[in-house]
Amino acid sequence: MEVKVMKNILHANQKLAEENRDFFQSKGIKSVNIMASPGSGKTSVILKLIETFGERAHVAVIEGDIASSIDAEKIEKLGNPVIQINTGGGCHLDANMIKSAVESLDLKDGAILFIENVGNLVCPSSFDLGEGIKMVIASVPEGHDKPYKYTSMFEAADIVVLNKMDLMPYIDFDRDSFYKGIRALNEKAEIIETCCTTGEGIEKLAQWLLTTQVSHIRS
Amino acid sequence: MEVKVMKNILHANQKLAEENRDFFQSKGIKSVNIMASPGSGKTSVILKLIETFGERAHVAVIEGDIASSIDAEKIEKLGNPVIQINTGGGCHLDANMIKSAVESLDLKDGAILFIENVGNLVCPSSFDLGEGIKMVIASVPEGHDKPYKYTSMFEAADIVVLNKMDLMPYIDFDRDSFYKGIRALNEKAEIIETCCTTGEGIEKLAQWLLTTQVSHIRS
């Protein structure tokens, strides 16, 4: 019984996700589903990317959180279109939330749309939003064992960002083990190391996002 | 429909949780449900507490993870009774998992039982395990805004541990904001600052766990 209900939910979500995907493709919008633990730096990476893109991209943002609009307020200060979704306890965004949000966002053709999912390394991996790119952010202080414990997240990623590289000297982080853990699950994902305070890796990440063809990633 | 199913699940869980609670009370076992983001230091805190308790407590551990037995192996090296639960994708432990685990654990009367939940600041807060104490661990690099975003977790806590205090000099962490965020939701929770590499606060936390009367916390 429980499995059947779950299947129905996922089936309904999938249908809406495909509609979102069609919409994004028709407008040439590159949508990026950003998934990570709480506090791994999702919003900071988005803020840094907006600054780094400059004139090179129109960027809009959907912010997902259980409660509060702290993150959306930070984006709004930069003048970019942003919408906050509060899930009210829900542990992930779903395709229907994105569909509604997109209807009221000022989305330019060819824009990059960052969708910041609820901070959670588990549930968001089961729900397709219709995104073109799945980005997983892991941060150095979380430790190198995350790919071994949260397998479906790293398995599904098109790109893994290893953030907070400035904390590496203070933490017992085994970089080889982290990379091996990802490669055991996912041979193709790009891996980029970043730091939002020093700016390390942000231009590289910006370049990757600007040049990657979405249709080559998910079809 | 969705709500009804969810209510049934929670009702069935609650019944088993009460059975677990009765069992713990009858044996004088202090059970601690440890909830936190991935990588906030749950296992490290448990390891440090076991070392610090020394002869003062018998400690057994239930380790919850989506996949892997990395954490249980670390506990086993200390010689303490431990069981790993792999939820196989599930984002939280539930009372039935604890009931089964407890049956095969060598649990001494009067022991302290640490239950390390799946790394997730959302879902575990909805599922009573029958525990006597709810401990939430937040770590400095996650940032001071966590209580504002993951409200039900901090609302339910009997004790909040702020871990990785050694990283404070390298991080823009507003301690006042963190404390205010907790107090807006929860007037009574104990808050203890710790660091597992320097040992800061671990004896204080050990003392709190040894002296706190469970029946005074949850009834």
Tab-separated table of C-alpha atoms in Angstrom:
chain	number	residue	atom	x	y	z
A	1	MET	CA	0.000	0.000	0.000
A	2	GLU	CA	2.697	2.423	0.990
A	3	VAL	CA	4.709	1.644	-2.147
A	4	LYS	CA	1.686	2.161	-4.379
A	5	VAL	CA	0.971	5.616	-2.980
A	6	MET	CA	4.628	6.572	-3.347
A	7	LYS	CA	4.593	5.386	-6.964
A	8	ASN	CA	1.503	7.474	-7.694
A	9	ILE	CA	3.114	10.550	-6.203
A	10	LEU	CA	6.268	10.010	-8.223
A	11	HIS	CA	4.280	9.365	-11.399
A	12	ALA	CA	2.289	12.601	-11.012
A	13	ASN	CA	5.510	14.473	-10.273
A	14	GLN	CA	7.223	13.028	-13.331
A	15	LYS	CA	4.455	14.240	-15.645
A	16	LEU	CA	4.759	17.810	-14.355
A	17	ALA	CA	8.557	17.605	-14.494
A	18	GLU	CA	8.381	16.766	-18.198
A	19	GLU	CA	6.136	19.789	-18.754
A	20	ASN	CA	8.663	21.982	-16.959
A	21	ARG	CA	11.486	20.458	-19.026
A	22	ASP	CA	9.604	21.177	-22.277
A	23	PHE	CA	9.022	24.748	-21.155
A	24	PHE	CA	12.704	25.282	-20.259
A	25	GLN	CA	13.832	23.805	-23.589
A	26	SER	CA	11.391	25.923	-25.600
A	27	LYS	CA	12.799	29.087	-24.012
A	28	GLY	CA	16.439	27.958	-24.035
A	29	ILE	CA	16.560	28.178	-20.258
A	30	LYS	CA	19.308	26.294	-18.448
A	31	SER	CA	17.809	25.139	-15.146
A	32	VAL	CA	20.032	23.893	-12.355
A	33	ASN	CA	18.664	21.905	-9.399
A	34	ILE	CA	21.074	22.611	-6.529
A	35	MET	CA	21.018	19.958	-3.813
A	36	ALA	CA	23.114	19.797	-0.641
A	37	SER	CA	23.142	19.413	3.128
A	38	PRO	CA	22.006	22.360	5.236
A	39	GLY	CA	24.798	24.922	5.452
A	40	SER	CA	27.015	23.613	2.651
A	41	GLY	CA	26.930	26.995	0.914
A	42	LYS	CA	24.199	26.713	-1.743
A	43	THR	CA	23.123	30.356	-1.495
A	44	SER	CA	26.716	31.620	-1.285
A	45	VAL	CA	27.636	29.728	-4.469
A	46	ILE	CA	24.607	31.224	-6.268
A	47	LEU	CA	25.507	34.750	-5.096
A	48	LYS	CA	29.131	34.328	-6.207
A	49	LEU	CA	28.086	32.933	-9.596
A	50	ILE	CA	25.711	35.852	-10.255
A	51	GLU	CA	28.555	38.273	-9.491
A	52	THR	CA	31.012	36.299	-11.653
A	53	PHE	CA	28.678	35.918	-14.645
A	54	GLY	CA	28.230	39.703	-14.851
A	55	GLU	CA	26.855	40.487	-18.320
A	56	ARG	CA	27.430	36.939	-19.537
A	57	ALA	CA	24.098	35.553	-18.297
A	58	HIS	CA	20.639	36.491	-17.111
A	59	VAL	CA	20.096	34.680	-13.839
A	60	ALA	CA	16.842	33.981	-11.987
A	61	VAL	CA	16.536	32.025	-8.740
A	62	ILE	CA	13.943	29.852	-7.014
A	63	GLU	CA	14.733	29.447	-3.306
A	64	GLY	CA	13.370	26.405	-1.484
A	65	ASP	CA	13.222	26.242	2.293
A	66	ILE	CA	11.091	24.693	5.011
A	67	ALA	CA	10.568	28.145	6.509
A	68	SER	CA	11.923	31.716	6.245
A	69	SER	CA	12.893	33.926	3.305
A	70	ILE	CA	16.465	34.616	4.454
A	71	ASP	CA	18.039	33.307	1.250
A	72	ALA	CA	15.634	34.981	-1.194
A	73	GLU	CA	16.295	38.327	0.483
A	74	LYS	CA	20.023	37.938	-0.183
A	75	ILE	CA	19.385	37.320	-3.902
A	76	GLU	CA	16.894	40.162	-4.154
A	77	LYS	CA	19.563	42.627	-3.019
A	78	LEU	CA	21.460	41.879	-6.238
A	79	GLY	CA	18.356	42.808	-8.278
A	80	ASN	CA	17.839	39.371	-9.830
A	81	PRO	CA	14.369	37.827	-10.216
A	82	VAL	CA	13.781	35.524	-7.251
A	83	ILE	CA	10.936	33.585	-5.668
A	84	GLN	CA	10.928	31.889	-2.284
A	85	ILE	CA	9.055	28.620	-1.873
A	86	ASN	CA	8.365	27.581	1.726
A	87	THR	CA	7.539	23.881	1.839
A	88	GLY	CA	6.068	24.163	5.349
A	89	GLY	CA	7.776	21.039	6.648
A	90	GLY	CA	8.244	19.266	3.301
A	91	CYS	CA	11.751	17.895	2.857
A	92	HIS	CA	12.171	18.605	-0.872
A	93	LEU	CA	10.853	20.703	-3.762
A	94	ASP	CA	8.631	19.035	-6.365
A	95	ALA	CA	7.790	19.713	-10.005
A	96	ASN	CA	4.455	21.327	-9.216
A	97	MET	CA	6.091	23.917	-6.937
A	98	ILE	CA	8.528	24.776	-9.743
A	99	LYS	CA	5.693	25.030	-12.279
A	100	SER	CA	3.865	27.571	-10.109
A	101	ALA	CA	7.010	29.521	-9.278
A	102	VAL	CA	8.086	29.769	-12.909
A	103	GLU	CA	4.710	31.277	-13.875
A	104	SER	CA	5.357	34.302	-11.708
A	105	LEU	CA	9.095	34.700	-12.344
A	106	ASP	CA	10.431	37.184	-14.885
A	107	LEU	CA	12.379	34.592	-16.897
A	108	LYS	CA	14.280	35.816	-19.964
A	109	ASP	CA	14.861	33.496	-22.946
A	110	GLY	CA	18.263	31.844	-22.600
A	111	ALA	CA	18.479	32.587	-18.878
A	112	ILE	CA	20.106	30.438	-16.233
A	113	LEU	CA	17.614	29.407	-13.539
A	114	PHE	CA	19.070	28.273	-10.226
A	115	ILE	CA	16.684	26.191	-8.152
A	116	GLU	CA	17.980	25.929	-4.584
A	117	ASN	CA	16.390	22.824	-3.115
A	118	VAL	CA	15.662	22.263	0.610
A	119	GLY	CA	18.899	21.532	2.509
A	120	ASN	CA	18.774	17.741	2.583
A	121	LEU	CA	21.018	15.057	1.060
A	122	VAL	CA	18.254	12.452	0.927
A	123	CYS	CA	14.747	13.292	-0.297
A	124	PRO	CA	15.421	15.787	-3.138
A	125	SER	CA	17.163	13.063	-5.170
A	126	SER	CA	13.852	11.233	-5.758
A	127	PHE	CA	11.972	14.186	-7.242
A	128	ASP	CA	12.650	15.307	-10.812
A	129	LEU	CA	11.869	19.017	-11.151
A	130	GLY	CA	12.334	19.093	-14.923
A	131	GLU	CA	15.796	20.614	-14.463
A	132	GLY	CA	18.525	20.387	-17.087
A	133	ILE	CA	21.402	20.001	-14.649
A	134	LYS	CA	21.613	18.360	-11.228
A	135	MET	CA	24.278	20.037	-9.096
A	136	VAL	CA	25.274	18.547	-5.745
A	137	ILE	CA	27.288	20.729	-3.373
A	138	ALA	CA	29.332	19.048	-0.655
A	139	SER	CA	31.427	21.123	1.718
A	140	VAL	CA	34.801	20.222	3.195
A	141	PRO	CA	33.708	20.369	6.886
A	142	GLU	CA	31.004	17.751	6.185
A	143	GLY	CA	33.787	15.215	5.652
A	144	HIS	CA	34.954	12.974	2.818
A	145	ASP	CA	32.561	10.116	3.560
A	146	LYS	CA	29.390	11.734	2.193
A	147	PRO	CA	29.405	9.917	-1.202
A	148	TYR	CA	29.505	6.578	0.638
A	149	LYS	CA	26.498	7.425	2.803
A	150	TYR	CA	24.218	9.456	0.498
A	151	THR	CA	24.674	7.372	-2.618
A	152	SER	CA	21.617	8.284	-4.719
A	153	MET	CA	22.440	11.990	-4.499
A	154	PHE	CA	25.961	11.550	-5.877
A	155	GLU	CA	24.837	8.911	-8.380
A	156	ALA	CA	22.404	11.344	-10.013
A	157	ALA	CA	24.690	14.406	-10.097
A	158	ASP	CA	25.839	16.005	-13.361
A	159	ILE	CA	28.251	18.147	-11.375
A	160	VAL	CA	29.602	17.920	-7.831
A	161	VAL	CA	30.928	21.112	-6.240
A	162	LEU	CA	33.299	20.650	-3.300
A	163	ASN	CA	32.869	23.928	-1.431
A	164	LYS	CA	34.594	25.656	1.531
A	165	MET	CA	38.039	24.643	0.287
A	166	ASP	CA	39.527	27.321	2.574
A	167	LEU	CA	38.738	25.089	5.564
A	168	MET	CA	40.846	22.191	4.207
A	169	PRO	CA	43.892	23.011	6.441
A	170	TYR	CA	41.766	22.741	9.592
A	171	ILE	CA	39.935	19.524	8.780
A	172	ASP	CA	40.855	15.873	8.470
A	173	PHE	CA	39.500	15.521	4.922
A	174	ASP	CA	40.735	12.681	2.684
A	175	ARG	CA	40.388	14.108	-0.823
A	176	ASP	CA	41.280	10.799	-2.550
A	177	SER	CA	38.588	8.975	-0.620
A	178	PHE	CA	36.019	11.661	-1.566
A	179	TYR	CA	36.849	11.417	-5.283
A	180	LYS	CA	36.920	7.603	-5.210
A	181	GLY	CA	33.516	7.554	-3.508
A	182	ILE	CA	32.012	9.679	-6.264
A	183	ARG	CA	33.676	7.737	-9.084
A	184	ALA	CA	32.407	4.434	-7.703
A	185	LEU	CA	28.864	5.726	-8.261
A	186	ASN	CA	29.235	8.126	-11.140
A	187	GLU	CA	31.916	8.081	-13.831
A	188	LYS	CA	30.830	11.187	-15.673
A	189	ALA	CA	30.020	13.912	-13.150
A	190	GLU	CA	32.206	17.003	-13.357
A	191	ILE	CA	33.871	17.798	-10.005
A	192	ILE	CA	34.902	21.369	-9.226
A	193	GLU	CA	36.503	22.630	-6.009
A	194	THR	CA	35.364	26.067	-4.833
A	195	CYS	CA	35.535	28.598	-2.035
A	196	CYS	CA	33.094	31.493	-1.813
A	197	THR	CA	35.267	33.625	0.464
A	198	THR	CA	38.443	33.453	-1.675
A	199	GLY	CA	36.627	32.981	-5.010
A	200	GLU	CA	38.610	29.806	-5.793
A	201	GLY	CA	37.043	27.763	-8.600
A	202	ILE	CA	34.057	30.065	-9.134
A	203	GLU	CA	35.117	31.207	-12.624
A	204	LYS	CA	35.725	27.575	-13.571
A	205	LEU	CA	32.245	26.670	-12.357
A	206	ALA	CA	30.747	29.661	-14.188
A	207	GLN	CA	32.474	28.557	-17.405
A	208	TRP	CA	31.200	25.015	-17.015
A	209	LEU	CA	27.638	26.253	-16.546
A	210	LEU	CA	27.861	28.662	-19.508
A	211	THR	CA	29.280	26.124	-21.934
A	212	THR	CA	27.602	22.845	-20.961
A	213	GLN	CA	24.844	21.837	-23.373
A	214	VAL	CA	21.892	20.641	-21.339
A	215	SER	CA	20.507	18.332	-24.024
A	216	HIS	CA	23.770	16.399	-23.877
A	217	ILE	CA	23.322	15.782	-20.194
A	218	ARG	CA	19.710	14.683	-19.774
A	219	SER	CA	17.504	13.474	-22.575
B	1	MET	CA	-5.666	10.812	0.744
B	2	GLU	CA	-2.049	11.683	1.226
B	3	VAL	CA	-2.736	13.167	4.643
B	4	LYS	CA	-4.692	10.117	5.732
B	5	VAL	CA	-1.900	7.727	4.813
B	6	MET	CA	0.636	9.926	6.567
B	7	LYS	CA	-1.534	9.991	9.704
B	8	ASN	CA	-1.811	6.195	9.675
B	9	ILE	CA	1.944	5.845	9.381
B	10	LEU	CA	2.515	8.280	12.228
B	11	HIS	CA	-0.134	6.579	14.386
B	12	ALA	CA	1.435	3.129	13.878
B	13	ASN	CA	4.854	4.616	14.620
B	14	GLN	CA	3.617	6.277	17.795
B	15	LYS	CA	2.274	3.016	19.196
B	16	LEU	CA	5.622	1.281	18.710
B	17	ALA	CA	7.452	4.306	20.100
B	18	GLU	CA	5.437	4.035	23.328
B	19	GLU	CA	6.372	0.352	23.591
B	20	ASN	CA	10.032	1.268	23.166
B	21	ARG	CA	9.666	4.015	25.782
B	22	ASP	CA	8.096	1.580	28.264
B	23	PHE	CA	10.909	-0.878	27.637
B	24	PHE	CA	13.595	1.772	28.182
B	25	GLN	CA	11.922	2.982	31.373
B	26	SER	CA	11.552	-0.551	32.761
B	27	LYS	CA	15.294	-1.144	32.316
B	28	GLY	CA	16.361	2.352	33.405
B	29	ILE	CA	17.913	2.967	29.991
B	30	LYS	CA	18.551	6.564	28.955
B	31	SER	CA	17.992	6.671	25.182
B	32	VAL	CA	19.184	9.655	23.166
B	33	ASN	CA	17.936	10.317	19.609
B	34	ILE	CA	20.757	12.256	17.925
B	35	MET	CA	19.620	14.312	14.941
B	36	ALA	CA	21.709	16.583	12.701
B	37	SER	CA	22.741	17.503	9.169
B	38	PRO	CA	25.126	15.182	7.347
B	39	GLY	CA	28.670	15.802	8.547
B	40	SER	CA	27.887	17.808	11.662
B	41	GLY	CA	29.834	15.368	13.830
B	42	LYS	CA	27.252	12.980	15.284
B	43	THR	CA	29.563	9.961	15.310
B	44	SER	CA	32.532	11.979	16.578
B	45	VAL	CA	30.468	13.292	19.500
B	46	ILE	CA	29.383	9.736	20.374
B	47	LEU	CA	32.993	8.462	20.222
B	48	LYS	CA	34.214	11.326	22.411
B	49	LEU	CA	31.417	10.787	24.948
B	50	ILE	CA	32.158	7.055	25.225
B	51	GLU	CA	35.817	7.880	25.941
B	52	THR	CA	34.868	10.618	28.426
B	53	PHE	CA	32.287	8.542	30.326
B	54	GLY	CA	34.885	5.845	31.013
B	55	GLU	CA	33.570	3.701	33.866
B	56	ARG	CA	30.722	6.103	34.596
B	57	ALA	CA	28.303	4.590	32.054
B	58	HIS	CA	27.575	1.545	29.941
B	59	VAL	CA	27.019	2.826	26.402
B	60	ALA	CA	25.391	1.062	23.453
B	61	VAL	CA	24.819	2.589	20.033
B	62	ILE	CA	22.344	2.241	17.160
B	63	GLU	CA	23.746	3.734	13.953
B	64	GLY	CA	21.288	4.867	11.263
B	65	ASP	CA	22.388	5.514	7.681
B	66	ILE	CA	20.977	5.295	4.170
B	67	ALA	CA	23.873	3.038	3.221
B	68	SER	CA	27.277	1.849	4.550
B	69	SER	CA	28.470	0.716	7.976
B	70	ILE	CA	31.317	3.229	8.273
B	71	ASP	CA	30.053	4.691	11.541
B	72	ALA	CA	29.205	1.388	13.246
B	73	GLU	CA	32.719	0.137	12.514
B	74	LYS	CA	34.189	3.136	14.352
B	75	ILE	CA	32.085	2.379	17.454
B	76	GLU	CA	32.853	-1.330	17.324
B	77	LYS	CA	36.566	-0.604	17.629
B	78	LEU	CA	35.898	0.766	21.117
B	79	GLY	CA	34.258	-2.537	22.066
B	80	ASN	CA	30.798	-1.120	22.755
B	81	PRO	CA	27.617	-2.907	21.631
B	82	VAL	CA	26.542	-1.419	18.295
B	83	ILE	CA	24.056	-2.146	15.512
B	84	GLN	CA	23.932	-0.514	12.098
B	85	ILE	CA	20.540	0.122	10.500
B	86	ASN	CA	20.611	0.850	6.760
B	87	THR	CA	17.356	2.505	5.744
B	88	GLY	CA	18.000	1.815	2.046
B	89	GLY	CA	16.960	5.277	0.910
B	90	GLY	CA	14.691	6.131	3.842
B	91	CYS	CA	15.368	9.606	5.228
B	92	HIS	CA	14.848	8.846	8.940
B	93	LEU	CA	14.741	6.053	11.507
B	94	ASP	CA	11.382	4.894	12.861
B	95	ALA	CA	10.203	3.194	16.054
B	96	ASN	CA	9.947	-0.234	14.454
B	97	MET	CA	13.591	-0.152	13.352
B	98	ILE	CA	14.592	0.697	16.926
B	99	LYS	CA	12.408	-2.081	18.349
B	100	SER	CA	14.136	-4.670	16.132
B	101	ALA	CA	17.609	-3.290	16.796
B	102	VAL	CA	17.112	-3.252	20.566
B	103	GLU	CA	16.145	-6.952	20.549
B	104	SER	CA	19.577	-7.946	19.285
B	105	LEU	CA	21.651	-5.411	21.244
B	106	ASP	CA	23.414	-6.343	24.465
B	107	LEU	CA	21.764	-3.612	26.558
B	108	LYS	CA	22.679	-3.412	30.231
B	109	ASP	CA	20.186	-2.074	32.791
B	110	GLY	CA	20.833	1.618	33.366
B	111	ALA	CA	22.818	1.979	30.135
B	112	ILE	CA	22.939	5.015	27.894
B	113	LEU	CA	21.725	4.184	24.367
B	114	PHE	CA	22.781	6.587	21.633
B	115	ILE	CA	20.596	6.389	18.524
B	116	GLU	CA	22.323	8.181	15.641
B	117	ASN	CA	19.587	9.116	13.181
B	118	VAL	CA	20.046	9.549	9.410
B	119	GLY	CA	21.855	12.824	8.637
B	120	ASN	CA	18.899	15.067	7.879
B	121	LEU	CA	17.523	18.182	9.608
B	122	VAL	CA	13.991	17.634	8.309
B	123	CYS	CA	12.335	14.203	8.375
B	124	PRO	CA	13.639	12.694	11.653
B	125	SER	CA	11.776	15.346	13.661
B	126	SER	CA	8.389	13.809	12.754
B	127	PHE	CA	9.144	10.289	14.003
B	128	ASP	CA	9.143	9.508	17.712
B	129	LEU	CA	11.466	6.568	18.393
B	130	GLY	CA	10.469	6.216	22.054
B	131	GLU	CA	13.656	8.027	23.073
B	132	GLY	CA	14.031	9.807	26.412
B	133	ILE	CA	16.124	12.698	25.081
B	134	LYS	CA	16.150	14.456	21.712
B	135	MET	CA	19.615	15.855	20.965
B	136	VAL	CA	20.150	18.117	17.956
B	137	ILE	CA	23.730	18.745	16.843
B	138	ALA	CA	24.466	21.826	14.751
B	139	SER	CA	28.007	22.580	13.627
B	140	VAL	CA	29.647	25.994	13.294
B	141	PRO	CA	30.423	25.709	9.530
B	142	GLU	CA	26.718	25.115	8.786
B	143	GLY	CA	26.071	28.717	9.795
B	144	HIS	CA	24.017	30.497	12.433
B	145	ASP	CA	20.765	30.536	10.420
B	146	LYS	CA	19.863	26.871	10.871
B	147	PRO	CA	17.287	27.389	13.698
B	148	TYR	CA	15.416	29.847	11.453
B	149	LYS	CA	15.188	27.370	8.564
B	150	TYR	CA	14.743	23.990	10.254
B	151	THR	CA	12.312	25.057	12.925
B	152	SER	CA	10.642	21.784	13.970
B	153	MET	CA	14.010	20.183	14.677
B	154	PHE	CA	15.081	22.928	17.098
B	155	GLU	CA	11.588	23.246	18.561
B	156	ALA	CA	11.609	19.591	19.650
B	157	ALA	CA	15.153	19.469	21.043
B	158	ASP	CA	15.868	18.792	24.724
B	159	ILE	CA	19.500	19.684	24.093
B	160	VAL	CA	21.271	21.478	21.267
B	161	VAL	CA	24.979	20.820	20.802
B	162	LEU	CA	26.919	23.442	18.838
B	163	ASN	CA	29.862	21.419	17.526
B	164	LYS	CA	33.137	22.193	15.684
B	165	MET	CA	33.785	25.263	17.856
B	166	ASP	CA	37.445	25.156	16.720
B	167	LEU	CA	36.324	26.448	13.305
B	168	MET	CA	34.754	29.603	14.790
B	169	PRO	CA	37.778	31.851	13.935
B	170	TYR	CA	37.520	30.944	10.245
B	171	ILE	CA	33.771	31.364	9.804
B	172	ASP	CA	31.353	34.261	9.775
B	173	PHE	CA	29.126	32.803	12.513
B	174	ASP	CA	26.826	35.103	14.497
B	175	ARG	CA	26.526	33.346	17.860
B	176	ASP	CA	23.873	35.768	19.183
B	177	SER	CA	21.674	35.143	16.163
B	178	PHE	CA	22.041	31.371	16.614
B	179	TYR	CA	21.034	31.505	20.286
B	180	LYS	CA	18.162	33.900	19.587
B	181	GLY	CA	16.885	31.609	16.825
B	182	ILE	CA	16.761	28.674	19.227
B	183	ARG	CA	15.194	30.656	22.072
B	184	ALA	CA	12.431	31.951	19.766
B	185	LEU	CA	11.341	28.319	19.291
B	186	ASN	CA	12.396	26.643	22.484
B	187	GLU	CA	12.869	28.242	25.890
B	188	LYS	CA	14.048	25.181	27.754
B	189	ALA	CA	16.572	23.334	25.601
B	190	GLU	CA	20.050	23.094	27.085
B	191	ILE	CA	22.712	24.465	24.717
B	192	ILE	CA	26.296	23.199	24.986
B	193	GLU	CA	29.236	24.208	22.779
B	194	THR	CA	31.675	21.435	21.893
B	195	CYS	CA	34.668	20.492	19.801
B	196	CYS	CA	35.669	16.877	19.255
B	197	THR	CA	39.278	17.634	18.264
B	198	THR	CA	40.102	19.811	21.318
B	199	GLY	CA	37.621	18.112	23.663
B	200	GLU	CA	35.961	21.459	24.534
B	201	GLY	CA	32.576	21.023	26.211
B	202	ILE	CA	32.570	17.214	26.081
B	203	GLU	CA	32.814	16.729	29.862
B	204	LYS	CA	30.007	19.276	30.331
B	205	LEU	CA	27.865	17.357	27.837
B	206	ALA	CA	28.745	14.046	29.522
B	207	GLN	CA	27.713	15.495	32.910
B	208	TRP	CA	24.420	16.760	31.495
B	209	LEU	CA	23.640	13.330	30.055
B	210	LEU	CA	24.594	11.520	33.271
B	211	THR	CA	22.549	13.766	35.557
B	212	THR	CA	19.468	14.640	33.518
B	213	GLN	CA	16.394	12.742	34.600
B	214	VAL	CA	14.552	11.520	31.523
B	215	SER	CA	11.135	11.394	33.128
B	216	HIS	CA	11.430	15.131	33.804
B	217	ILE	CA	11.962	15.811	30.119
B	218	ARG	CA	9.318	13.788	28.310
B	219	SER	CA	6.226	12.312	29.918
